[in-house]
XYZ file of C-alpha atoms in Angstrom:
620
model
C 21.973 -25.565 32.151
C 20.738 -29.187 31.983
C 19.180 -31.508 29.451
C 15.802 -31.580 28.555
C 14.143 -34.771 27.843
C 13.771 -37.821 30.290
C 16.329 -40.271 28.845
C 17.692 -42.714 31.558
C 21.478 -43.932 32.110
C 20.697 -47.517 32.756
C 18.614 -47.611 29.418
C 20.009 -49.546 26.595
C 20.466 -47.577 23.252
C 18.287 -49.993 21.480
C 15.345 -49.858 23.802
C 16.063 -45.455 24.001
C 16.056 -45.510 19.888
C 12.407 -47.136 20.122
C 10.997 -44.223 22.244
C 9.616 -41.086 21.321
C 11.158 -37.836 22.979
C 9.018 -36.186 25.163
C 9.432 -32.611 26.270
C 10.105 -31.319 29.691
C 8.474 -28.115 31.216
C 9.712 -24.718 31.236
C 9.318 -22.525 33.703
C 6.573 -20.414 32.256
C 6.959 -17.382 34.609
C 10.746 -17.121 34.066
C 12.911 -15.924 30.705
C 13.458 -20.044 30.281
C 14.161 -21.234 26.898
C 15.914 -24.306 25.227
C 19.192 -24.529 23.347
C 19.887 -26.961 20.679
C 23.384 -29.058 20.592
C 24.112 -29.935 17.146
C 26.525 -33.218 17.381
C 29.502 -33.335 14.526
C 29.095 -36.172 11.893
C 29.591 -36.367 7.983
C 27.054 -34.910 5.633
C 24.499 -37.352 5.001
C 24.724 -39.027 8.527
C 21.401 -39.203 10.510
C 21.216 -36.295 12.861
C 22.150 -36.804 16.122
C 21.264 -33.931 19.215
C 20.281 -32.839 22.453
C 18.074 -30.144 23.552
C 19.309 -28.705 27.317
C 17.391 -25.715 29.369
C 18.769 -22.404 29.168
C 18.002 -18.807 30.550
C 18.371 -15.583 28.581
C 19.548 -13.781 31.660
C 22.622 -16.033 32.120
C 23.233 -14.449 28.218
C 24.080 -18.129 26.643
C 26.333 -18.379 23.459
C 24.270 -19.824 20.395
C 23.196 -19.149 16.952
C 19.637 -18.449 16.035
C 18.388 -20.479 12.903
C 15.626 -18.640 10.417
C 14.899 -20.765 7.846
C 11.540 -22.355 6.061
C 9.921 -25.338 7.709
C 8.737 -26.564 4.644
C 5.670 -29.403 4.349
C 4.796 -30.783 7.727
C 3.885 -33.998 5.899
C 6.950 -34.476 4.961
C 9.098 -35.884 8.080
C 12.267 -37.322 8.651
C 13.507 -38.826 12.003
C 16.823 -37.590 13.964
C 18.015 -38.458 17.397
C 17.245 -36.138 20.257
C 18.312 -36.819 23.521
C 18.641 -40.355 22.305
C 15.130 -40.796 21.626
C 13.375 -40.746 17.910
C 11.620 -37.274 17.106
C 10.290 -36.221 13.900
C 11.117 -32.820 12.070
C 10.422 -31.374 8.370
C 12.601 -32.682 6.121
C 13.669 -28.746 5.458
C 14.593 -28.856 8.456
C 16.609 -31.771 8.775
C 18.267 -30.875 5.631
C 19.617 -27.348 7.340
C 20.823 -29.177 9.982
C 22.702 -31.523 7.401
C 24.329 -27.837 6.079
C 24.778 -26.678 9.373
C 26.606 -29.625 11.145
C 30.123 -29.583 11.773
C 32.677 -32.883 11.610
C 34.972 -31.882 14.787
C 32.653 -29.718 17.103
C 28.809 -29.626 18.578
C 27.281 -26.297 17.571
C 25.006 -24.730 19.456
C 21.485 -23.078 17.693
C 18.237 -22.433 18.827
C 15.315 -23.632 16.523
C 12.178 -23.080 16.665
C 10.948 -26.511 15.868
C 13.256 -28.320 18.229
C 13.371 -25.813 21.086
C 9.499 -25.452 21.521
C 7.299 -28.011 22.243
C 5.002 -27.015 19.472
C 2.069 -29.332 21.175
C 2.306 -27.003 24.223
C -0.055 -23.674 23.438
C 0.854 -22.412 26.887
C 4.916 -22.869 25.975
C 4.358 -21.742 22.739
C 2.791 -18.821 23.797
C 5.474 -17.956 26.158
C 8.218 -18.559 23.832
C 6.817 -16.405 21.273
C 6.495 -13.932 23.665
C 10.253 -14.062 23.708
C 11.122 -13.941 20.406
C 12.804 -10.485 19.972
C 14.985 -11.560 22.693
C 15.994 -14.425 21.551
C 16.838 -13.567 18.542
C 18.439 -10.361 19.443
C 20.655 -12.237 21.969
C 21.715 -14.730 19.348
C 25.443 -14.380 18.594
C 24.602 -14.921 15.266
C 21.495 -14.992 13.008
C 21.800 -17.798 10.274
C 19.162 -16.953 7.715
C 19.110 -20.402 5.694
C 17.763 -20.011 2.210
C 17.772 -23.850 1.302
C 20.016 -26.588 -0.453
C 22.139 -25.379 -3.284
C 19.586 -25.773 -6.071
C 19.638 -23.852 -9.543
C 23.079 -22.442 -10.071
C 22.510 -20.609 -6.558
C 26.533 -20.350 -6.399
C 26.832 -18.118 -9.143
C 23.497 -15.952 -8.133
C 25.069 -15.415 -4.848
C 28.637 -14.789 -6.615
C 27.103 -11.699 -8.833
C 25.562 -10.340 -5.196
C 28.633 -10.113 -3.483
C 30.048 -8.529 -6.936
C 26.756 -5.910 -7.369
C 27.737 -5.044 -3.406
C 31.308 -3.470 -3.775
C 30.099 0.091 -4.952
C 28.525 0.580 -1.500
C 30.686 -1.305 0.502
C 33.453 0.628 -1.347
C 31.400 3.770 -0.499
C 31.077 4.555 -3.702
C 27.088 3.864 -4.102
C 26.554 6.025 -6.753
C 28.671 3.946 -9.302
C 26.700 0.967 -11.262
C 27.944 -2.099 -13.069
C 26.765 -1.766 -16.791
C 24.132 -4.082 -17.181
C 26.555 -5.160 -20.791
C 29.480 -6.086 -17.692
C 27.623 -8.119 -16.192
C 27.136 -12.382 -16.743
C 23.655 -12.650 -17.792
C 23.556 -16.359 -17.094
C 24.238 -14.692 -13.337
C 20.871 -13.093 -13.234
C 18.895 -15.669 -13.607
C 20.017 -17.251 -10.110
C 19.627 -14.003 -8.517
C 16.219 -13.736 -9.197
C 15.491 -17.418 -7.845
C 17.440 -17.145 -5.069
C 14.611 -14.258 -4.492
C 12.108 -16.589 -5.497
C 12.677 -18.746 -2.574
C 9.489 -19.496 -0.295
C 11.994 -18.377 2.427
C 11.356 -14.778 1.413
C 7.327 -15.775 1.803
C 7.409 -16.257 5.759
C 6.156 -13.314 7.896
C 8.540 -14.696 10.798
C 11.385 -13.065 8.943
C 9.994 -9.622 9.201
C 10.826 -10.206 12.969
C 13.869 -12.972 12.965
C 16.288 -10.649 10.401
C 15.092 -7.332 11.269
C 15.995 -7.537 15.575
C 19.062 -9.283 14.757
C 22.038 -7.409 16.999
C 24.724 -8.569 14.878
C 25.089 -8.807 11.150
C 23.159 -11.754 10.062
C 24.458 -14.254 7.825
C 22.628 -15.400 4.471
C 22.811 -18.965 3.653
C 22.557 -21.218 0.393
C 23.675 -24.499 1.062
C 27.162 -23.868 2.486
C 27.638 -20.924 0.951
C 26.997 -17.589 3.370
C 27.115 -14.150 3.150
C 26.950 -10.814 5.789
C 23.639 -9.117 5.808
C 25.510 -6.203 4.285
C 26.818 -7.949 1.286
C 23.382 -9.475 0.665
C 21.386 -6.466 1.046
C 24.244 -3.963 -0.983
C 23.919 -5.962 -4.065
C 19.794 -5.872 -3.944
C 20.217 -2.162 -3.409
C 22.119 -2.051 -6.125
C 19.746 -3.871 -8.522
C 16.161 -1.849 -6.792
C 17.450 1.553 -6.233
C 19.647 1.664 -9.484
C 16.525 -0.158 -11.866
C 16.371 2.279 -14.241
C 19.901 3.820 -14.123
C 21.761 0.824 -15.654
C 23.262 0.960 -18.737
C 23.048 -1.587 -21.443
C 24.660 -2.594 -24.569
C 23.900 -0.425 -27.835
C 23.230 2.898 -25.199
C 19.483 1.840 -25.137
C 17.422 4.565 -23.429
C 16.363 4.473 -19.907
C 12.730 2.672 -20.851
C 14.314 -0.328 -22.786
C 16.999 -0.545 -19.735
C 14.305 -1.207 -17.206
C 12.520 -3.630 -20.180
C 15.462 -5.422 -20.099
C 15.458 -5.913 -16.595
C 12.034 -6.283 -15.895
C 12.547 -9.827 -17.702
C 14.452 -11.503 -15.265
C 13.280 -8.907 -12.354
C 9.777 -9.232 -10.566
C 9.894 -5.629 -8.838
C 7.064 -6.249 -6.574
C 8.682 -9.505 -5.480
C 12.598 -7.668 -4.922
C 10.441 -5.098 -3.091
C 8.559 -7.603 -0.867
C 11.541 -10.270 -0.630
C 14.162 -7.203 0.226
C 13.168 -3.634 0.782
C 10.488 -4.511 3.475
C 13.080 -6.532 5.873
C 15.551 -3.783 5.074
C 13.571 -1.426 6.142
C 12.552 -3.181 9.447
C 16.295 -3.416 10.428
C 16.855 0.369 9.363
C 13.251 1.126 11.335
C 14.400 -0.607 14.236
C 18.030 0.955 14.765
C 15.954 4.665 14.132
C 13.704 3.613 16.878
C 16.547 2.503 19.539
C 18.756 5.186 18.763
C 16.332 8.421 18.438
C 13.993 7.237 20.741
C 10.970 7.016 18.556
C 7.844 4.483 17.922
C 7.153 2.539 15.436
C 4.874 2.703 12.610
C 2.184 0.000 13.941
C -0.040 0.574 10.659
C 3.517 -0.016 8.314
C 4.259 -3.053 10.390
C 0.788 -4.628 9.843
C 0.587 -3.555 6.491
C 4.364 -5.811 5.833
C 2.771 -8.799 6.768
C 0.114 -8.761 4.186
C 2.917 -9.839 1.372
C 4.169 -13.045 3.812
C 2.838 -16.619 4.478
C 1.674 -17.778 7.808
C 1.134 -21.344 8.530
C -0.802 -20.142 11.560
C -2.639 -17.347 10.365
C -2.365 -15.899 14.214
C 0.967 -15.656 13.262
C 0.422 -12.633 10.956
C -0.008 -10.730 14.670
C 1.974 -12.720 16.918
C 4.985 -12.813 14.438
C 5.731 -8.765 14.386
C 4.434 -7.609 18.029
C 8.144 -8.054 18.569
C 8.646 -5.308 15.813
C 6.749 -2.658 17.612
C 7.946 -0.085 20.087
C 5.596 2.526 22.197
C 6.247 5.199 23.927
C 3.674 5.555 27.139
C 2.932 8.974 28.489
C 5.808 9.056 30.801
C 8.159 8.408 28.310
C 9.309 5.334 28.648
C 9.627 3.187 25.893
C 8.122 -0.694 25.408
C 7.478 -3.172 23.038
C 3.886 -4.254 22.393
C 3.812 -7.198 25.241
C 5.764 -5.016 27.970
C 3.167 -2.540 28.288
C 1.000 -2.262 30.918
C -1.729 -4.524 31.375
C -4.635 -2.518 29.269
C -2.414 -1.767 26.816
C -0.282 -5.026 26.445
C -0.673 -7.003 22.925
C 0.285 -11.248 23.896
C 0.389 -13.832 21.692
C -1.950 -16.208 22.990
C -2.247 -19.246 20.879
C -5.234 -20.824 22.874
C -7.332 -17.958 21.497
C -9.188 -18.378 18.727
C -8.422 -16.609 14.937
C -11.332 -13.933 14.895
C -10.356 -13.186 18.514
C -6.736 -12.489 17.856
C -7.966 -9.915 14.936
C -10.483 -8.509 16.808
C -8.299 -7.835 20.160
C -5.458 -6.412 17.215
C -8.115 -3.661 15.732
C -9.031 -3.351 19.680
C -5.360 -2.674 20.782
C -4.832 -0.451 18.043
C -7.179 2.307 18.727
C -6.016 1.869 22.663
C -2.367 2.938 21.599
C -2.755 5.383 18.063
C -6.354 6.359 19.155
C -7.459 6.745 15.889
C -9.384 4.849 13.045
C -6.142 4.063 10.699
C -6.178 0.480 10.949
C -9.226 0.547 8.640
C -6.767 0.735 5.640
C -5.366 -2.774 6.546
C -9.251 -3.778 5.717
C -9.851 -6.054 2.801
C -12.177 -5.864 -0.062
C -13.363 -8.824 1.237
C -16.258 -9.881 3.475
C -15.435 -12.612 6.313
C -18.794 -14.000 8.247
C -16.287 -14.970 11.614
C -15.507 -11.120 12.250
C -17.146 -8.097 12.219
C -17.253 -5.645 9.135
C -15.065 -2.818 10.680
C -12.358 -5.321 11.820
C -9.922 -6.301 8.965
C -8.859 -9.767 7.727
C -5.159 -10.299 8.313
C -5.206 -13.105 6.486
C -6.357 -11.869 3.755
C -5.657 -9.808 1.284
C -4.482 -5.664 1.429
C -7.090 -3.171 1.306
C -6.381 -1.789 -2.239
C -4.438 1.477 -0.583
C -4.741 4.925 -1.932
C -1.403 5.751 -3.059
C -0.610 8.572 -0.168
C -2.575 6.917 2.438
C 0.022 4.045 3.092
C 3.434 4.333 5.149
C 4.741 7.235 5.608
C 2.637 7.780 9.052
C 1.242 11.162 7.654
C -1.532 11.821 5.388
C -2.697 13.819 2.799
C -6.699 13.742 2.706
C -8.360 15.406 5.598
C -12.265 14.542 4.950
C -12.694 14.930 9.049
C -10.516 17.306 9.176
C -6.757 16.958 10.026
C -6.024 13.371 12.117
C -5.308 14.021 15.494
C -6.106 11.165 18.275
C -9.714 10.644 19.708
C -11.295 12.316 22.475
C -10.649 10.413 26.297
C -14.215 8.976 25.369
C -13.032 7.906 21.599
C -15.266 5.460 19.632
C -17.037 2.846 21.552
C -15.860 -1.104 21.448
C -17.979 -3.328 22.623
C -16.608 -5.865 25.436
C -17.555 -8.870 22.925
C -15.969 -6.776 19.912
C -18.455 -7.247 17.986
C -20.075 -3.612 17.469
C -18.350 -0.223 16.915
C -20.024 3.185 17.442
C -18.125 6.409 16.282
C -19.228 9.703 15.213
C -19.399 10.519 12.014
C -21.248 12.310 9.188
C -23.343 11.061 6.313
C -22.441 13.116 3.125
C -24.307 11.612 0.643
C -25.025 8.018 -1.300
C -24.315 5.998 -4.533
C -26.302 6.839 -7.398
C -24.752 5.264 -10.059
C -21.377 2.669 -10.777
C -18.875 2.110 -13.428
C -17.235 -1.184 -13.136
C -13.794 -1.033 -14.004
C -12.407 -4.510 -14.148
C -10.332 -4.965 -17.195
C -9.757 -1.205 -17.864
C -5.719 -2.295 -17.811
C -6.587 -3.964 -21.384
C -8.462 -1.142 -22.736
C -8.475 2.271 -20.736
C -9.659 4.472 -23.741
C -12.615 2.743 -24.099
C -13.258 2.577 -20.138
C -12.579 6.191 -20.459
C -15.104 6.637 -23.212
C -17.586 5.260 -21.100
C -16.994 7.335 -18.217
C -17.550 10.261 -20.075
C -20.439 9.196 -21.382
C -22.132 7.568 -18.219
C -21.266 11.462 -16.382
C -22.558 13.808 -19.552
C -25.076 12.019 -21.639
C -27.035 15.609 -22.941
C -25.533 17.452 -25.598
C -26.445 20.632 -23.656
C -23.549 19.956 -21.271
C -21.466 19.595 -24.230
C -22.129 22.547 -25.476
C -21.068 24.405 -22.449
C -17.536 24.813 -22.555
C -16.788 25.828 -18.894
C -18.923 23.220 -17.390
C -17.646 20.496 -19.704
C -13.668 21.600 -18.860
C -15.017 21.616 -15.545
C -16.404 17.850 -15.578
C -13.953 16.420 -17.202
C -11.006 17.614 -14.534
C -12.969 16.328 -12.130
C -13.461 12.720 -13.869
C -9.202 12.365 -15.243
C -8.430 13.771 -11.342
C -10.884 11.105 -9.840
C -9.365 8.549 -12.072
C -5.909 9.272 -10.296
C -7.259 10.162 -6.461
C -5.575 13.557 -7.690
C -2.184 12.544 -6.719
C 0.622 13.080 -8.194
C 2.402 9.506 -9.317
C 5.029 8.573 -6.786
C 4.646 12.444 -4.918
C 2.365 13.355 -2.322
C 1.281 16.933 -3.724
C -2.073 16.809 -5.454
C -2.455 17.253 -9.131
C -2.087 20.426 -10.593
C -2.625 19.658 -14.801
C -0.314 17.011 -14.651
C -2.053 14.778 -16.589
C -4.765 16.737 -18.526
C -3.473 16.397 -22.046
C -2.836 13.112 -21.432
C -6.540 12.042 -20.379
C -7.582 14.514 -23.185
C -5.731 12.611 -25.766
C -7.860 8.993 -24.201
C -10.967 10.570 -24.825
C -10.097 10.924 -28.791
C -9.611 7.904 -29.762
C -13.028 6.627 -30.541
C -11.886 5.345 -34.068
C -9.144 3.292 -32.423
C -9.686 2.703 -29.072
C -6.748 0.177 -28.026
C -3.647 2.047 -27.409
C -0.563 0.057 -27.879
C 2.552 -0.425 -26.487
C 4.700 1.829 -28.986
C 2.087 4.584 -28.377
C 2.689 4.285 -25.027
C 6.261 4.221 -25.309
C 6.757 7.035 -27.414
C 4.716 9.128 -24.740
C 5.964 9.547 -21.479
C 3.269 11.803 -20.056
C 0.373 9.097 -20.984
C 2.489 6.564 -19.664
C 2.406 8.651 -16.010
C -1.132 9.241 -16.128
C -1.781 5.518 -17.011
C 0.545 4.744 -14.440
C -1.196 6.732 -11.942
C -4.868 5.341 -12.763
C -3.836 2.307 -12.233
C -2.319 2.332 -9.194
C -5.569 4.451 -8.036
C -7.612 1.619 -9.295
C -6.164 -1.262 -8.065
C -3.744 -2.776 -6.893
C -2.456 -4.887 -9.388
C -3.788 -6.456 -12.729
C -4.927 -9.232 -10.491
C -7.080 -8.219 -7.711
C -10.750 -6.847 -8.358
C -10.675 -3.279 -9.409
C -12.132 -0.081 -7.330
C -15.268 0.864 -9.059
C -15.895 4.557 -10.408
C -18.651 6.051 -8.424
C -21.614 8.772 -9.002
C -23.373 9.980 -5.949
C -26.501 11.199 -5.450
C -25.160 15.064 -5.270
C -22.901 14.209 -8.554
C -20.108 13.608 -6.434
C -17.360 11.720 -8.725
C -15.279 8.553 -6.925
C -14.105 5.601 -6.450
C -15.262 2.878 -4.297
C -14.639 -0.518 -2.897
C -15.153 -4.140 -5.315
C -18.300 -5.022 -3.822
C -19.870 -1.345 -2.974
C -23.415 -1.158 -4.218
C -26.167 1.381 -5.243
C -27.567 2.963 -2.380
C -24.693 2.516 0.054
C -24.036 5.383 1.707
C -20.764 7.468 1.941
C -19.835 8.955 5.649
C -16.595 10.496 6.887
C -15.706 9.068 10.489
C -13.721 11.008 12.768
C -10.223 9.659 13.264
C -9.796 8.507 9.520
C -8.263 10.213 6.823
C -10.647 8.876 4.090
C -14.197 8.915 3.414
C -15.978 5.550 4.378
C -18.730 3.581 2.508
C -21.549 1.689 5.031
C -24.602 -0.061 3.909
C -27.569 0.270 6.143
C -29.017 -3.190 7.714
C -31.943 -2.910 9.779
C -30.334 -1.340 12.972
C -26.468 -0.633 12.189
C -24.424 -0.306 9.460
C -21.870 -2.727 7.882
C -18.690 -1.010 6.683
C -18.099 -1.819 3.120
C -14.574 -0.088 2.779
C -12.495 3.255 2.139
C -13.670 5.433 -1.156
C -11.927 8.710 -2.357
C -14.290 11.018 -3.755
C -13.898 14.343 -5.525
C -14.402 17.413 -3.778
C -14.329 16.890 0.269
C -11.462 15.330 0.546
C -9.802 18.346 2.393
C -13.194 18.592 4.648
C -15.119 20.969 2.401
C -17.872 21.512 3.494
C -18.486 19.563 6.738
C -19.898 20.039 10.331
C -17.425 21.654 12.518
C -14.677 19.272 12.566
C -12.798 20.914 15.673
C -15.859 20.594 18.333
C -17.766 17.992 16.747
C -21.070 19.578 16.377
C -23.057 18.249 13.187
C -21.992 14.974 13.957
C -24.209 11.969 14.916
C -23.493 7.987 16.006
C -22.919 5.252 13.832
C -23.194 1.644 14.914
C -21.323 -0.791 12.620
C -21.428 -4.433 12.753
């Protein structure tokens, strides 16, 4: 090891305090990479440290530091290698935390340890990343400064953890046991914009060793941490409260100091990267690319590149002999590399490229967003952006339920066709039919009877239909099991009547068309079937709502935000979900995924085993 920087012995302190450090040259081609040396000092002291060279095959001690960098506008100077350098003032407040009085201590950082001017170095480093981090004696996940009774949120943690680490997970701490001035620093220590960085997904998850969970000083094992979350999301509604309120009111209770969505996204998806990862190692599988992209759609990037380059080190393939890789060990026509001197669309457009090279089928179009984005072509989705609103069985679980084409299996050796610029897909496919007619369904949360209401009476306007019994049951299945992509809430079987009596009971109320919230209480069922409609239509209450869809051969469905009259409806081979294009001139543009009732198990298509009946589609 030596130091990095270009100090000299002769200089004079004063004259080396009024420089600027400058950055010394790694060896590009080797597994080169810089350690930080933390000198000891009181808290409050400027920061005072040295960066030397390192290799990862000499297997260095040091700690790896994840933490949040915080506003780059917002700079504080420290000593490095005797020379003024700026860094965040996040950043220089870890270090504050993290310095001892008596000893240096060693760490690698990110923002120290790359020369973050260098897109060649960068590039390199990143490429590294698992590495480093999985060589790291010790993670230090750094949550921030002690801030909003933090102590005490971390305090109830290490208290919700004991069941498990007792092995005893099936016990719970009555929610009347527990310090309710407690929970409110839970859920802001969950709040943190830590939680927010996609980096993590990568940093915590490869970690070798049990990483550590800082809040100021204050620190606690990975296991601790993540017990007492478990305890809190897989326990939600099995707490008991004061007064024996029933299981609904429980979950009420909690739901005021809880954001579930956030404990999911702050905890449960880093969990499961860590649990993913050891599965992988150990039973020599690969990884879930479409899970791993579909993680970083719930994290910030300050480098929107990042939302690729920051979880290639999550993925592992297996090539056909066998052997195992990550996504920038494989061989050359299959290797994924961070590259930061590529632009953003290219990065995308080389991900959706690289994708059907390695799963050889059209998946990644569920990562597409509603959203339309001028810089890249229609087929290849914005990472930056937000989630394709999902189906509810089409997401993680790397097998699907839908089979429009025909069961998945991988393409053909010839596949669909990628241009070399990227820019134009062809793949077969089959037209099945167009949009007639469209229900808008934005704000349907607020009044779903009435929504309802209309549905019915967009689908049957004649009395004659009405009249007929059969055909109106008939209908009217197929409009409550469109309304909930006939699934099941939370189960992967389709509907059987689940939620028949439930829709039935929407219908009715024409002379009071708001339900409210006691009605909805006091029945379970409609609360499922609700449930389930909702998470068919949309994502959340936020985002713009699927639209409910009439084709031209009374097909019932739903389609994307922005999908139009006249836009046609295709299945594609190699995706488990029907597609909607809209013509322009020579090609198509791909609009977005659509469930509609009655071929989504293939009735009725060409021959979906040898292809005949199927013609090209160019999409743009």
């Amino acid at each position: 090891m030596y130091a990095d920087g270009n100090p000299s012995c002769s200089t004079s302190t004063t004259a080396r305090m009024s420089a600027i450090f400058t950055y010394q040259p790694l060896e590009l081609g080797s597994s080169q990479f810089r350690i930080l040396e933390l000198y000891p000092g009181p808290f409050g002291d400027r920061i005072s440290c040295s960066i030397i060279k390192s290799s990862l095959d000499s297997k260095p001690e040091y700690e790896a530091l994840s933490y949040t960098w915080g506003n780059p506008r917002h700079l504080r100077w420290i000593s490095l290698n005797g020379f003024d350098h700026p860094i965040t003032a996040s950043l220089e407040v870890a270090l504050q935390y993290l310095r001892n009085t008596d000893a240096v201590r060693r760490l690698w950082v990110d923002a120290l340890c790359i020369n973050q001017m260098d897109s060649e170095e960068r590039s390199h480093q990143v490429n590294q990343m698992r590495s480093i981090y999985q060589s790291a004696s010790t993670v230090l996940a750094w949550l921030g400064p002690h801030r909003d009774h933090s102590e005490i949120g971390l305090n109830l943690i290490e208290e919700l953890a004991q069941p498990l680490l007792q092995k005893t997970p099936g016990q719970t701490i009555p929610v009347g046991e527990l310090d309710l001035n407690a929970i409110g620093p839970v859920r802001n220590l969950l709040y943190r914009p830590y939680w927010r960085r996609v980096w993590i997904l990568q940093e915590v998850a490869v970690a070798a060793r049990d990483p550590l969970i800082g809040c100021g000083c204050s620190w606690l094992s990975w296991n601790v941490w993540s017990g007492g979350l478990f305890h809190i999301y897989a326990h939600f509604g099995k707490f008991e409260v004061q007064n024996r309120l029933d299981g609904y009111k429980a979950r009420s209770f909690l739901h005021r100091f809880f954001d579930v969505d956030k404990l999911r996204h702050n905890f449960h998806d880093i969990s499961n990267s860590r649990t993913n990862i050891a599965d992988v190692e150990r039973n020599g599988e690969r990884s879930n690319i479409l899970e791993i992209l579909r993680m970083t759609s719930s994290h910030d990037a300050t480098d929107l590149r990042d939302r690729i380059f920051g979880v290639l080190g999550l993925v592992r393939i297996q090539d056909a002999s066998g052997k195992r890789s990550d996504a920038i060990s494989l061989p050359s026509h299959f290797k994924m590399i961070p590259d930061y001197t590529k632009t953003l669309s290219t990065v995308y457009c080389e991900t959706f490229r690289w994708f059907l090279k390695i799963e050889k089928t059209l998946e990644i179009l569920q990562r597409h967003s509603h959203l339309t984005c001028d810089w890249l072509p229609s087929f290849v989705p914005d990472f930056g952006g937000p989630l394709e609103l999902t189906f509810p069985n089409n997401g993680s679980d790397n097998w699907y339920c839908y089979y429009p084409s025909g069961p998945l299996r991988p393409f053909s050796a010839e596949g669909p066709w990628l241009s070399d610029d990227m820019r134009t897909l062809i793949v077969e496919g089959f037209r099945n039919d167009s949009i007639a007619k469209i229900v808008d369904l934005q704000g349907i949360r607020n009044a779903p009877a009435l929504f309802i209401q209309r549905i019915c009476k967009e689908i049957m306007p004649t009395k004659k239909m009405l009249r007929n019994p059969t055909k109106y049951r008939y209908v009217m299945d197929a409009i409550w099991r469109t309304l909930v992509a006939n699934r099941s809430l939370h189960n992967a079987r389709p509907c059987q009547d689940d939620h028949r009596v439930s829709f039935a009971r929407l219908c009715q109320q024409e002379d009071n068309p708001e339900l409210s919230e006691k009605h909805i209480q006091d029945d379970p069922d409609l609360r499922k079937f609700l449930k389930a409609m909702f998470q068919a239509i949309a994502l959340d209450e936020y985002l713009p709502h699927r639209r409910f869809i009439v084709s031209a051969s009374g097909y019932l469905g739903l389609g994307t935000p922005n999908c139009e009259k006249e836009d046609i409806i295709c299945i594609l081979r190699g995706y488990s979900m029907p597609v909607i294009l809209r013509p322009i001139e020579d090609h198509y543009r791909y609009i977005g995924s659509a469930y509609v009732h009655g071929i989504m198990g293939g009735e009725g298509q060409p021959n979906t085993v040898s292809g005949e009946g199927y013609s090209k589609f160019t999409i743009r």
